[in-house]
Amino acid sequence: MSKPTRTGSELTSVSLGRKVKDRLVQVLVYVAFALAVIPLVSVLWTVVANGLARLDGTFFQFSMNGLSGRDPGGGAYHAIVGTLEQVAITSLIAVPIAVLTAIYLVEYGNGGRLARVISFFVDVMTGIPSIVAGLFILALWLLTFGFEFSGFAGSLALTILMIPTVVRATEEMLKLVPADLREASYALGVPRWRTVCFVVLPTAMTGIVTGIMLAVARVMGETAPLLLTIFFTKAINTNPFEGPQGSLPTFIWEQAADPNQNSIDRAWTGALVLILIIMLLNLGARMIARLYRPAGGR
């Protein structure tokens, strides 16, 4: 007996049960997306609605020197300068160390004992609470070595928090680079270091930059380590290596702790400015990564 044959329409048809399951999963995905977006939109809306009241020229041109919490006016110029300088120093220290560490783990470590030890300590550092990093710098840099409170001390504490994040992000991006690219470069007689510099890193650059900016966004909002290392000041201090220096996280914390409405308004505006700075840095980093991406990349 000949077996019955199925027509093309029968082979391509989908049962009602599978269609229902597919629709159900789609609905669950959309619901999960909405649940994740609602808190984000709520936070952004709250910060923007409360922060626009003091988002004026005075806020960017003046500090809080000589003003109390109940006084109107004042600004966060000293805090903005401090945050930008501290994050810049942190990035200059942390990014080269973290990227070179990730390159060693992926390209040279080969699962050796040293690579395993480094990977273990990176995992440990990833889970360190931020206040522990501040306590470490306080005990070592300030109390043991005798240096004074400064923006540089705060940068050292932020460096401890930034390095493991950049290492892990860079490591994952380097692992995504196809092995065929490396083998093609080696087949042409190109040394390993040149292959890493001119083939592997440019291919993974977009992801590496994204990881770096995520790390910058994380450390830029840290308050606990800065409370222990940069101290408090309402005056403008553009020298991060000498004397207490302001920052936006400590500015927000100080102003929010004051029950006066003027202080609360300044705290909300400080939070809004911090979000705007992070957004601008992310936008600039993405533009740079797109400008220097390899030819033919998407």
PDB file of C-alpha atoms in Angstrom:
ATOM      1  CA  MET A   1       0.000   0.000   0.000  1.00  0.00           C
ATOM      2  CA  SER A   2       1.243   3.450  -0.829  1.00  0.00           C
ATOM      3  CA  LYS A   3       1.565   5.908   2.050  1.00  0.00           C
ATOM      4  CA  PRO A   4      -0.656   8.962   1.897  1.00  0.00           C
ATOM      5  CA  THR A   5       1.222  12.099   0.908  1.00  0.00           C
ATOM      6  CA  ARG A   6       0.821  15.471   2.566  1.00  0.00           C
ATOM      7  CA  THR A   7       0.182  18.562   0.555  1.00  0.00           C
ATOM      8  CA  GLY A   8       2.230  21.765   0.971  1.00  0.00           C
ATOM      9  CA  SER A   9      -0.601  23.508   2.787  1.00  0.00           C
ATOM     10  CA  GLU A  10      -0.746  20.732   5.373  1.00  0.00           C
ATOM     11  CA  LEU A  11       3.010  20.903   5.989  1.00  0.00           C
ATOM     12  CA  THR A  12       3.005  24.667   6.475  1.00  0.00           C
ATOM     13  CA  SER A  13      -0.142  24.874   8.573  1.00  0.00           C
ATOM     14  CA  VAL A  14       0.198  25.572  12.318  1.00  0.00           C
ATOM     15  CA  SER A  15      -2.086  23.972  14.825  1.00  0.00           C
ATOM     16  CA  LEU A  16      -4.434  26.080  16.901  1.00  0.00           C
ATOM     17  CA  GLY A  17      -2.698  25.058  20.140  1.00  0.00           C
ATOM     18  CA  ARG A  18       0.699  26.286  18.926  1.00  0.00           C
ATOM     19  CA  LYS A  19      -0.827  29.560  17.778  1.00  0.00           C
ATOM     20  CA  VAL A  20      -2.382  30.087  21.208  1.00  0.00           C
ATOM     21  CA  LYS A  21       0.910  29.323  22.953  1.00  0.00           C
ATOM     22  CA  ASP A  22       2.765  31.690  20.634  1.00  0.00           C
ATOM     23  CA  ARG A  23       0.327  34.520  21.338  1.00  0.00           C
ATOM     24  CA  LEU A  24       0.463  33.821  25.062  1.00  0.00           C
ATOM     25  CA  VAL A  25       4.259  34.019  25.109  1.00  0.00           C
ATOM     26  CA  GLN A  26       4.175  37.257  23.102  1.00  0.00           C
ATOM     27  CA  VAL A  27       1.748  38.773  25.592  1.00  0.00           C
ATOM     28  CA  LEU A  28       3.961  37.687  28.508  1.00  0.00           C
ATOM     29  CA  VAL A  29       7.019  39.262  26.839  1.00  0.00           C
ATOM     30  CA  TYR A  30       5.187  42.549  26.303  1.00  0.00           C
ATOM     31  CA  VAL A  31       3.907  42.536  29.885  1.00  0.00           C
ATOM     32  CA  ALA A  32       7.402  41.862  31.244  1.00  0.00           C
ATOM     33  CA  PHE A  33       8.777  44.688  29.090  1.00  0.00           C
ATOM     34  CA  ALA A  34       6.102  47.075  30.380  1.00  0.00           C
ATOM     35  CA  LEU A  35       6.802  46.089  33.995  1.00  0.00           C
ATOM     36  CA  ALA A  36      10.508  46.797  33.448  1.00  0.00           C
ATOM     37  CA  VAL A  37       9.922  50.137  31.717  1.00  0.00           C
ATOM     38  CA  ILE A  38       7.292  51.531  34.101  1.00  0.00           C
ATOM     39  CA  PRO A  39       9.704  52.053  37.053  1.00  0.00           C
ATOM     40  CA  LEU A  40      12.314  53.584  34.740  1.00  0.00           C
ATOM     41  CA  VAL A  41       9.833  56.006  33.191  1.00  0.00           C
ATOM     42  CA  SER A  42       8.445  56.827  36.629  1.00  0.00           C
ATOM     43  CA  VAL A  43      11.894  57.652  38.015  1.00  0.00           C
ATOM     44  CA  LEU A  44      12.792  59.787  34.997  1.00  0.00           C
ATOM     45  CA  TRP A  45       9.469  61.615  35.119  1.00  0.00           C
ATOM     46  CA  THR A  46       9.801  62.309  38.846  1.00  0.00           C
ATOM     47  CA  VAL A  47      13.367  63.596  38.523  1.00  0.00           C
ATOM     48  CA  VAL A  48      12.569  65.785  35.516  1.00  0.00           C
ATOM     49  CA  ALA A  49       9.356  67.183  37.025  1.00  0.00           C
ATOM     50  CA  ASN A  50      11.043  68.094  40.314  1.00  0.00           C
ATOM     51  CA  GLY A  51      14.422  69.081  38.897  1.00  0.00           C
ATOM     52  CA  LEU A  52      13.320  71.586  36.273  1.00  0.00           C
ATOM     53  CA  ALA A  53      12.424  74.146  38.937  1.00  0.00           C
ATOM     54  CA  ARG A  54      16.106  75.021  39.582  1.00  0.00           C
ATOM     55  CA  LEU A  55      17.613  74.114  36.226  1.00  0.00           C
ATOM     56  CA  ASP A  56      18.798  77.636  35.453  1.00  0.00           C
ATOM     57  CA  GLY A  57      22.012  79.515  34.826  1.00  0.00           C
ATOM     58  CA  THR A  58      22.559  80.203  38.516  1.00  0.00           C
ATOM     59  CA  PHE A  59      22.678  76.497  39.271  1.00  0.00           C
ATOM     60  CA  PHE A  60      25.572  76.006  36.819  1.00  0.00           C
ATOM     61  CA  GLN A  61      27.493  79.207  37.630  1.00  0.00           C
ATOM     62  CA  PHE A  62      27.564  79.392  41.433  1.00  0.00           C
ATOM     63  CA  SER A  63      28.437  77.169  44.358  1.00  0.00           C
ATOM     64  CA  MET A  64      26.865  76.864  47.809  1.00  0.00           C
ATOM     65  CA  ASN A  65      29.696  78.714  49.519  1.00  0.00           C
ATOM     66  CA  GLY A  66      28.284  80.996  52.224  1.00  0.00           C
ATOM     67  CA  LEU A  67      24.698  79.781  51.787  1.00  0.00           C
ATOM     68  CA  SER A  68      22.586  77.710  54.145  1.00  0.00           C
ATOM     69  CA  GLY A  69      19.892  75.218  53.272  1.00  0.00           C
ATOM     70  CA  ARG A  70      17.047  77.685  53.654  1.00  0.00           C
ATOM     71  CA  ASP A  71      18.622  80.345  51.421  1.00  0.00           C
ATOM     72  CA  PRO A  72      17.364  80.578  47.835  1.00  0.00           C
ATOM     73  CA  GLY A  73      19.736  80.553  44.898  1.00  0.00           C
ATOM     74  CA  GLY A  74      23.047  78.796  45.039  1.00  0.00           C
ATOM     75  CA  GLY A  75      24.177  76.128  42.650  1.00  0.00           C
ATOM     76  CA  ALA A  76      26.226  73.020  42.057  1.00  0.00           C
ATOM     77  CA  TYR A  77      29.133  74.390  40.021  1.00  0.00           C
ATOM     78  CA  HIS A  78      31.627  73.070  42.575  1.00  0.00           C
ATOM     79  CA  ALA A  79      29.964  69.645  42.573  1.00  0.00           C
ATOM     80  CA  ILE A  80      29.813  69.373  38.776  1.00  0.00           C
ATOM     81  CA  VAL A  81      33.498  70.274  38.433  1.00  0.00           C
ATOM     82  CA  GLY A  82      34.420  67.798  41.142  1.00  0.00           C
ATOM     83  CA  THR A  83      32.424  64.947  39.621  1.00  0.00           C
ATOM     84  CA  LEU A  84      33.870  65.468  36.137  1.00  0.00           C
ATOM     85  CA  GLU A  85      37.435  65.614  37.447  1.00  0.00           C
ATOM     86  CA  GLN A  86      37.049  62.605  39.728  1.00  0.00           C
ATOM     87  CA  VAL A  87      35.447  60.442  37.035  1.00  0.00           C
ATOM     88  CA  ALA A  88      38.091  61.512  34.500  1.00  0.00           C
ATOM     89  CA  ILE A  89      40.913  60.515  36.855  1.00  0.00           C
ATOM     90  CA  THR A  90      39.140  57.263  37.676  1.00  0.00           C
ATOM     91  CA  SER A  91      38.785  56.416  33.985  1.00  0.00           C
ATOM     92  CA  LEU A  92      42.431  57.266  33.243  1.00  0.00           C
ATOM     93  CA  ILE A  93      43.550  54.851  35.946  1.00  0.00           C
ATOM     94  CA  ALA A  94      40.963  52.079  35.663  1.00  0.00           C
ATOM     95  CA  VAL A  95      40.370  51.706  31.921  1.00  0.00           C
ATOM     96  CA  PRO A  96      43.971  50.872  30.834  1.00  0.00           C
ATOM     97  CA  ILE A  97      44.439  48.453  33.748  1.00  0.00           C
ATOM     98  CA  ALA A  98      41.093  46.751  33.135  1.00  0.00           C
ATOM     99  CA  VAL A  99      41.456  46.472  29.344  1.00  0.00           C
ATOM    100  CA  LEU A 100      45.011  45.106  29.580  1.00  0.00           C
ATOM    101  CA  THR A 101      43.857  42.610  32.214  1.00  0.00           C
ATOM    102  CA  ALA A 102      41.035  41.419  29.966  1.00  0.00           C
ATOM    103  CA  ILE A 103      43.421  41.103  27.011  1.00  0.00           C
ATOM    104  CA  TYR A 104      45.731  38.927  29.102  1.00  0.00           C
ATOM    105  CA  LEU A 105      42.877  36.712  30.292  1.00  0.00           C
ATOM    106  CA  VAL A 106      41.506  36.134  26.786  1.00  0.00           C
ATOM    107  CA  GLU A 107      44.562  36.261  24.537  1.00  0.00           C
ATOM    108  CA  TYR A 108      47.487  35.149  26.708  1.00  0.00           C
ATOM    109  CA  GLY A 109      46.153  33.459  29.852  1.00  0.00           C
ATOM    110  CA  ASN A 110      45.073  30.201  28.177  1.00  0.00           C
ATOM    111  CA  GLY A 111      43.398  29.061  31.389  1.00  0.00           C
ATOM    112  CA  GLY A 112      46.679  29.039  33.328  1.00  0.00           C
ATOM    113  CA  ARG A 113      47.037  29.311  37.085  1.00  0.00           C
ATOM    114  CA  LEU A 114      47.729  33.061  37.020  1.00  0.00           C
ATOM    115  CA  ALA A 115      44.734  33.646  34.772  1.00  0.00           C
ATOM    116  CA  ARG A 116      42.500  31.671  37.115  1.00  0.00           C
ATOM    117  CA  VAL A 117      43.770  33.625  40.130  1.00  0.00           C
ATOM    118  CA  ILE A 118      43.173  36.959  38.382  1.00  0.00           C
ATOM    119  CA  SER A 119      39.698  35.900  37.278  1.00  0.00           C
ATOM    120  CA  PHE A 120      38.870  34.835  40.835  1.00  0.00           C
ATOM    121  CA  PHE A 121      39.912  38.173  42.317  1.00  0.00           C
ATOM    122  CA  VAL A 122      38.012  40.058  39.618  1.00  0.00           C
ATOM    123  CA  ASP A 123      34.884  38.141  40.622  1.00  0.00           C
ATOM    124  CA  VAL A 124      35.533  38.973  44.270  1.00  0.00           C
ATOM    125  CA  MET A 125      36.042  42.668  43.496  1.00  0.00           C
ATOM    126  CA  THR A 126      32.792  42.742  41.525  1.00  0.00           C
ATOM    127  CA  GLY A 127      30.825  41.961  44.677  1.00  0.00           C
ATOM    128  CA  ILE A 128      32.636  44.376  46.988  1.00  0.00           C
ATOM    129  CA  PRO A 129      30.236  46.948  48.518  1.00  0.00           C
ATOM    130  CA  SER A 130      31.131  50.485  47.540  1.00  0.00           C
ATOM    131  CA  ILE A 131      31.582  51.611  51.141  1.00  0.00           C
ATOM    132  CA  VAL A 132      34.278  48.943  51.607  1.00  0.00           C
ATOM    133  CA  ALA A 133      36.273  50.533  48.793  1.00  0.00           C
ATOM    134  CA  GLY A 134      35.938  53.892  50.529  1.00  0.00           C
ATOM    135  CA  LEU A 135      37.030  52.404  53.863  1.00  0.00           C
ATOM    136  CA  PHE A 136      40.066  50.816  52.197  1.00  0.00           C
ATOM    137  CA  ILE A 137      41.243  54.116  50.706  1.00  0.00           C
ATOM    138  CA  LEU A 138      40.469  55.893  53.986  1.00  0.00           C
ATOM    139  CA  ALA A 139      42.586  53.422  55.964  1.00  0.00           C
ATOM    140  CA  LEU A 140      45.445  53.129  53.466  1.00  0.00           C
ATOM    141  CA  TRP A 141      45.717  56.451  51.643  1.00  0.00           C
ATOM    142  CA  LEU A 142      44.481  58.870  54.291  1.00  0.00           C
ATOM    143  CA  LEU A 143      45.267  57.296  57.676  1.00  0.00           C
ATOM    144  CA  THR A 144      48.342  55.164  56.874  1.00  0.00           C
ATOM    145  CA  PHE A 145      50.091  57.327  54.279  1.00  0.00           C
ATOM    146  CA  GLY A 146      48.834  60.569  55.810  1.00  0.00           C
ATOM    147  CA  PHE A 147      47.400  62.209  52.708  1.00  0.00           C
ATOM    148  CA  GLU A 148      44.536  64.658  53.090  1.00  0.00           C
ATOM    149  CA  PHE A 149      40.945  64.454  51.865  1.00  0.00           C
ATOM    150  CA  SER A 150      40.893  65.181  48.144  1.00  0.00           C
ATOM    151  CA  GLY A 151      39.166  64.413  44.899  1.00  0.00           C
ATOM    152  CA  PHE A 152      42.052  62.116  43.973  1.00  0.00           C
ATOM    153  CA  ALA A 153      41.386  59.976  47.046  1.00  0.00           C
ATOM    154  CA  GLY A 154      37.780  59.659  45.905  1.00  0.00           C
ATOM    155  CA  SER A 155      38.994  58.659  42.432  1.00  0.00           C
ATOM    156  CA  LEU A 156      41.096  55.882  43.932  1.00  0.00           C
ATOM    157  CA  ALA A 157      38.038  54.499  45.703  1.00  0.00           C
ATOM    158  CA  LEU A 158      35.992  54.677  42.500  1.00  0.00           C
ATOM    159  CA  THR A 159      38.818  52.958  40.606  1.00  0.00           C
ATOM    160  CA  ILE A 160      38.425  49.882  42.792  1.00  0.00           C
ATOM    161  CA  LEU A 161      34.754  49.731  41.811  1.00  0.00           C
ATOM    162  CA  MET A 162      35.290  50.435  38.121  1.00  0.00           C
ATOM    163  CA  ILE A 163      38.090  47.982  37.298  1.00  0.00           C
ATOM    164  CA  PRO A 164      36.173  44.681  37.688  1.00  0.00           C
ATOM    165  CA  THR A 165      33.188  45.953  35.688  1.00  0.00           C
ATOM    166  CA  VAL A 166      35.377  46.995  32.759  1.00  0.00           C
ATOM    167  CA  VAL A 167      37.410  43.776  32.947  1.00  0.00           C
ATOM    168  CA  ARG A 168      34.330  41.575  32.681  1.00  0.00           C
ATOM    169  CA  ALA A 169      32.732  43.656  29.912  1.00  0.00           C
ATOM    170  CA  THR A 170      35.946  43.767  27.868  1.00  0.00           C
ATOM    171  CA  GLU A 171      36.583  40.064  28.409  1.00  0.00           C
ATOM    172  CA  GLU A 172      33.163  39.120  27.095  1.00  0.00           C
ATOM    173  CA  MET A 173      33.538  41.360  24.042  1.00  0.00           C
ATOM    174  CA  LEU A 174      36.951  39.917  23.191  1.00  0.00           C
ATOM    175  CA  LYS A 175      35.563  36.389  23.412  1.00  0.00           C
ATOM    176  CA  LEU A 176      32.930  37.308  20.818  1.00  0.00           C
ATOM    177  CA  VAL A 177      35.566  38.171  18.210  1.00  0.00           C
ATOM    178  CA  PRO A 178      35.600  35.255  15.710  1.00  0.00           C
ATOM    179  CA  ALA A 179      38.668  33.031  15.924  1.00  0.00           C
ATOM    180  CA  ASP A 180      38.868  33.106  12.118  1.00  0.00           C
ATOM    181  CA  LEU A 181      40.019  36.726  12.251  1.00  0.00           C
ATOM    182  CA  ARG A 182      42.885  35.853  14.565  1.00  0.00           C
ATOM    183  CA  GLU A 183      43.875  32.801  12.487  1.00  0.00           C
ATOM    184  CA  ALA A 184      43.804  34.812   9.269  1.00  0.00           C
ATOM    185  CA  SER A 185      46.090  37.404  10.821  1.00  0.00           C
ATOM    186  CA  TYR A 186      48.486  34.767  12.145  1.00  0.00           C
ATOM    187  CA  ALA A 187      48.526  33.077   8.722  1.00  0.00           C
ATOM    188  CA  LEU A 188      49.855  36.306   7.241  1.00  0.00           C
ATOM    189  CA  GLY A 189      52.723  36.281   9.727  1.00  0.00           C
ATOM    190  CA  VAL A 190      51.377  39.095  11.888  1.00  0.00           C
ATOM    191  CA  PRO A 191      52.643  38.934  15.507  1.00  0.00           C
ATOM    192  CA  ARG A 192      50.112  38.339  18.255  1.00  0.00           C
ATOM    193  CA  TRP A 193      50.418  41.807  19.760  1.00  0.00           C
ATOM    194  CA  ARG A 194      49.724  43.448  16.407  1.00  0.00           C
ATOM    195  CA  THR A 195      46.789  41.095  15.863  1.00  0.00           C
ATOM    196  CA  VAL A 196      45.356  42.126  19.214  1.00  0.00           C
ATOM    197  CA  CYS A 197      45.906  45.844  18.608  1.00  0.00           C
ATOM    198  CA  PHE A 198      44.790  46.091  14.987  1.00  0.00           C
ATOM    199  CA  VAL A 199      42.335  43.217  14.535  1.00  0.00           C
ATOM    200  CA  VAL A 200      40.817  42.075  17.824  1.00  0.00           C
ATOM    201  CA  LEU A 201      40.439  45.396  19.653  1.00  0.00           C
ATOM    202  CA  PRO A 202      38.924  47.349  16.715  1.00  0.00           C
ATOM    203  CA  THR A 203      36.432  44.547  16.132  1.00  0.00           C
ATOM    204  CA  ALA A 204      35.320  44.576  19.765  1.00  0.00           C
ATOM    205  CA  MET A 205      35.655  48.331  20.270  1.00  0.00           C
ATOM    206  CA  THR A 206      31.937  49.143  20.245  1.00  0.00           C
ATOM    207  CA  GLY A 207      31.176  46.620  22.971  1.00  0.00           C
ATOM    208  CA  ILE A 208      34.214  47.651  25.007  1.00  0.00           C
ATOM    209  CA  VAL A 209      33.191  51.306  24.914  1.00  0.00           C
ATOM    210  CA  THR A 210      29.672  50.370  25.964  1.00  0.00           C
ATOM    211  CA  GLY A 211      31.053  48.421  28.916  1.00  0.00           C
ATOM    212  CA  ILE A 212      33.284  51.316  29.906  1.00  0.00           C
ATOM    213  CA  MET A 213      30.367  53.734  29.840  1.00  0.00           C
ATOM    214  CA  LEU A 214      28.261  51.395  31.963  1.00  0.00           C
ATOM    215  CA  ALA A 215      31.098  51.341  34.486  1.00  0.00           C
ATOM    216  CA  VAL A 216      31.370  55.143  34.365  1.00  0.00           C
ATOM    217  CA  ALA A 217      27.632  55.457  34.946  1.00  0.00           C
ATOM    218  CA  ARG A 218      27.925  53.158  37.949  1.00  0.00           C
ATOM    219  CA  VAL A 219      30.788  54.961  39.676  1.00  0.00           C
ATOM    220  CA  MET A 220      29.488  58.436  38.848  1.00  0.00           C
ATOM    221  CA  GLY A 221      26.491  57.898  41.105  1.00  0.00           C
ATOM    222  CA  GLU A 222      28.391  56.386  44.042  1.00  0.00           C
ATOM    223  CA  THR A 223      28.060  58.317  47.298  1.00  0.00           C
ATOM    224  CA  ALA A 224      29.349  56.120  50.139  1.00  0.00           C
ATOM    225  CA  PRO A 225      33.043  55.960  49.123  1.00  0.00           C
ATOM    226  CA  LEU A 226      33.116  59.699  48.413  1.00  0.00           C
ATOM    227  CA  LEU A 227      31.729  60.562  51.842  1.00  0.00           C
ATOM    228  CA  LEU A 228      34.811  58.899  53.358  1.00  0.00           C
ATOM    229  CA  THR A 229      37.474  60.228  50.976  1.00  0.00           C
ATOM    230  CA  ILE A 230      36.664  63.689  49.605  1.00  0.00           C
ATOM    231  CA  PHE A 231      34.913  65.092  52.710  1.00  0.00           C
ATOM    232  CA  PHE A 232      32.523  68.062  52.357  1.00  0.00           C
ATOM    233  CA  THR A 233      32.981  71.512  50.927  1.00  0.00           C
ATOM    234  CA  LYS A 234      30.629  74.136  49.543  1.00  0.00           C
ATOM    235  CA  ALA A 235      33.439  76.101  47.921  1.00  0.00           C
ATOM    236  CA  ILE A 236      34.830  75.668  44.429  1.00  0.00           C
ATOM    237  CA  ASN A 237      37.976  73.531  44.349  1.00  0.00           C
ATOM    238  CA  THR A 238      39.295  72.776  40.876  1.00  0.00           C
ATOM    239  CA  ASN A 239      42.409  71.002  42.193  1.00  0.00           C
ATOM    240  CA  PRO A 240      41.537  67.337  42.806  1.00  0.00           C
ATOM    241  CA  PHE A 241      44.902  66.685  44.479  1.00  0.00           C
ATOM    242  CA  GLU A 242      44.587  69.176  47.315  1.00  0.00           C
ATOM    243  CA  GLY A 243      41.850  69.694  49.881  1.00  0.00           C
ATOM    244  CA  PRO A 244      38.218  68.547  50.084  1.00  0.00           C
ATOM    245  CA  GLN A 245      36.276  68.644  46.844  1.00  0.00           C
ATOM    246  CA  GLY A 246      32.597  68.578  46.041  1.00  0.00           C
ATOM    247  CA  SER A 247      30.764  66.048  43.879  1.00  0.00           C
ATOM    248  CA  LEU A 248      27.217  65.675  42.635  1.00  0.00           C
ATOM    249  CA  PRO A 249      26.402  62.536  44.693  1.00  0.00           C
ATOM    250  CA  THR A 250      27.532  64.156  47.952  1.00  0.00           C
ATOM    251  CA  PHE A 251      25.828  67.408  46.928  1.00  0.00           C
ATOM    252  CA  ILE A 252      22.541  65.566  46.389  1.00  0.00           C
ATOM    253  CA  TRP A 253      22.942  63.677  49.672  1.00  0.00           C
ATOM    254  CA  GLU A 254      23.698  66.861  51.620  1.00  0.00           C
ATOM    255  CA  GLN A 255      20.872  68.903  50.103  1.00  0.00           C
ATOM    256  CA  ALA A 256      18.298  66.113  50.411  1.00  0.00           C
ATOM    257  CA  ALA A 257      19.108  65.742  54.113  1.00  0.00           C
ATOM    258  CA  ASP A 258      18.050  69.354  54.711  1.00  0.00           C
ATOM    259  CA  PRO A 259      14.266  69.683  55.282  1.00  0.00           C
ATOM    260  CA  ASN A 260      14.072  73.141  53.687  1.00  0.00           C
ATOM    261  CA  GLN A 261      12.286  73.269  50.339  1.00  0.00           C
ATOM    262  CA  ASN A 262      15.099  75.218  48.655  1.00  0.00           C
ATOM    263  CA  SER A 263      17.529  72.436  49.529  1.00  0.00           C
ATOM    264  CA  ILE A 264      15.130  69.773  48.279  1.00  0.00           C
ATOM    265  CA  ASP A 265      14.781  71.606  44.959  1.00  0.00           C
ATOM    266  CA  ARG A 266      18.558  71.792  44.597  1.00  0.00           C
ATOM    267  CA  ALA A 267      18.832  68.070  45.338  1.00  0.00           C
ATOM    268  CA  TRP A 268      16.331  67.192  42.597  1.00  0.00           C
ATOM    269  CA  THR A 269      18.117  69.430  40.110  1.00  0.00           C
ATOM    270  CA  GLY A 270      21.451  67.873  41.063  1.00  0.00           C
ATOM    271  CA  ALA A 271      19.995  64.427  40.339  1.00  0.00           C
ATOM    272  CA  LEU A 272      18.687  65.642  36.976  1.00  0.00           C
ATOM    273  CA  VAL A 273      22.072  67.114  36.047  1.00  0.00           C
ATOM    274  CA  LEU A 274      23.797  63.856  37.005  1.00  0.00           C
ATOM    275  CA  ILE A 275      21.466  61.881  34.726  1.00  0.00           C
ATOM    276  CA  LEU A 276      22.030  64.364  31.883  1.00  0.00           C
ATOM    277  CA  ILE A 277      25.817  64.130  32.240  1.00  0.00           C
ATOM    278  CA  ILE A 278      25.681  60.331  32.094  1.00  0.00           C
ATOM    279  CA  MET A 279      23.425  60.458  29.031  1.00  0.00           C
ATOM    280  CA  LEU A 280      25.757  62.906  27.259  1.00  0.00           C
ATOM    281  CA  LEU A 281      28.805  60.780  28.041  1.00  0.00           C
ATOM    282  CA  ASN A 282      27.061  57.671  26.707  1.00  0.00           C
ATOM    283  CA  LEU A 283      26.021  59.512  23.546  1.00  0.00           C
ATOM    284  CA  GLY A 284      29.544  60.821  22.983  1.00  0.00           C
ATOM    285  CA  ALA A 285      31.094  57.396  23.576  1.00  0.00           C
ATOM    286  CA  ARG A 286      28.730  55.747  21.109  1.00  0.00           C
ATOM    287  CA  MET A 287      29.533  58.366  18.479  1.00  0.00           C
ATOM    288  CA  ILE A 288      33.259  57.808  18.980  1.00  0.00           C
ATOM    289  CA  ALA A 289      32.835  54.026  18.816  1.00  0.00           C
ATOM    290  CA  ARG A 290      30.814  54.323  15.611  1.00  0.00           C
ATOM    291  CA  LEU A 291      33.382  56.687  14.090  1.00  0.00           C
ATOM    292  CA  TYR A 292      36.289  54.317  14.724  1.00  0.00           C
ATOM    293  CA  ARG A 293      34.552  51.003  14.087  1.00  0.00           C
ATOM    294  CA  PRO A 294      36.091  48.709  11.448  1.00  0.00           C
ATOM    295  CA  ALA A 295      35.102  49.214   7.829  1.00  0.00           C
ATOM    296  CA  GLY A 296      32.047  47.166   6.939  1.00  0.00           C
ATOM    297  CA  GLY A 297      30.951  46.833  10.573  1.00  0.00           C
ATOM    298  CA  ARG A 298      27.351  47.271  11.560  1.00  0.00           C
TER     299      ARG A 298
END
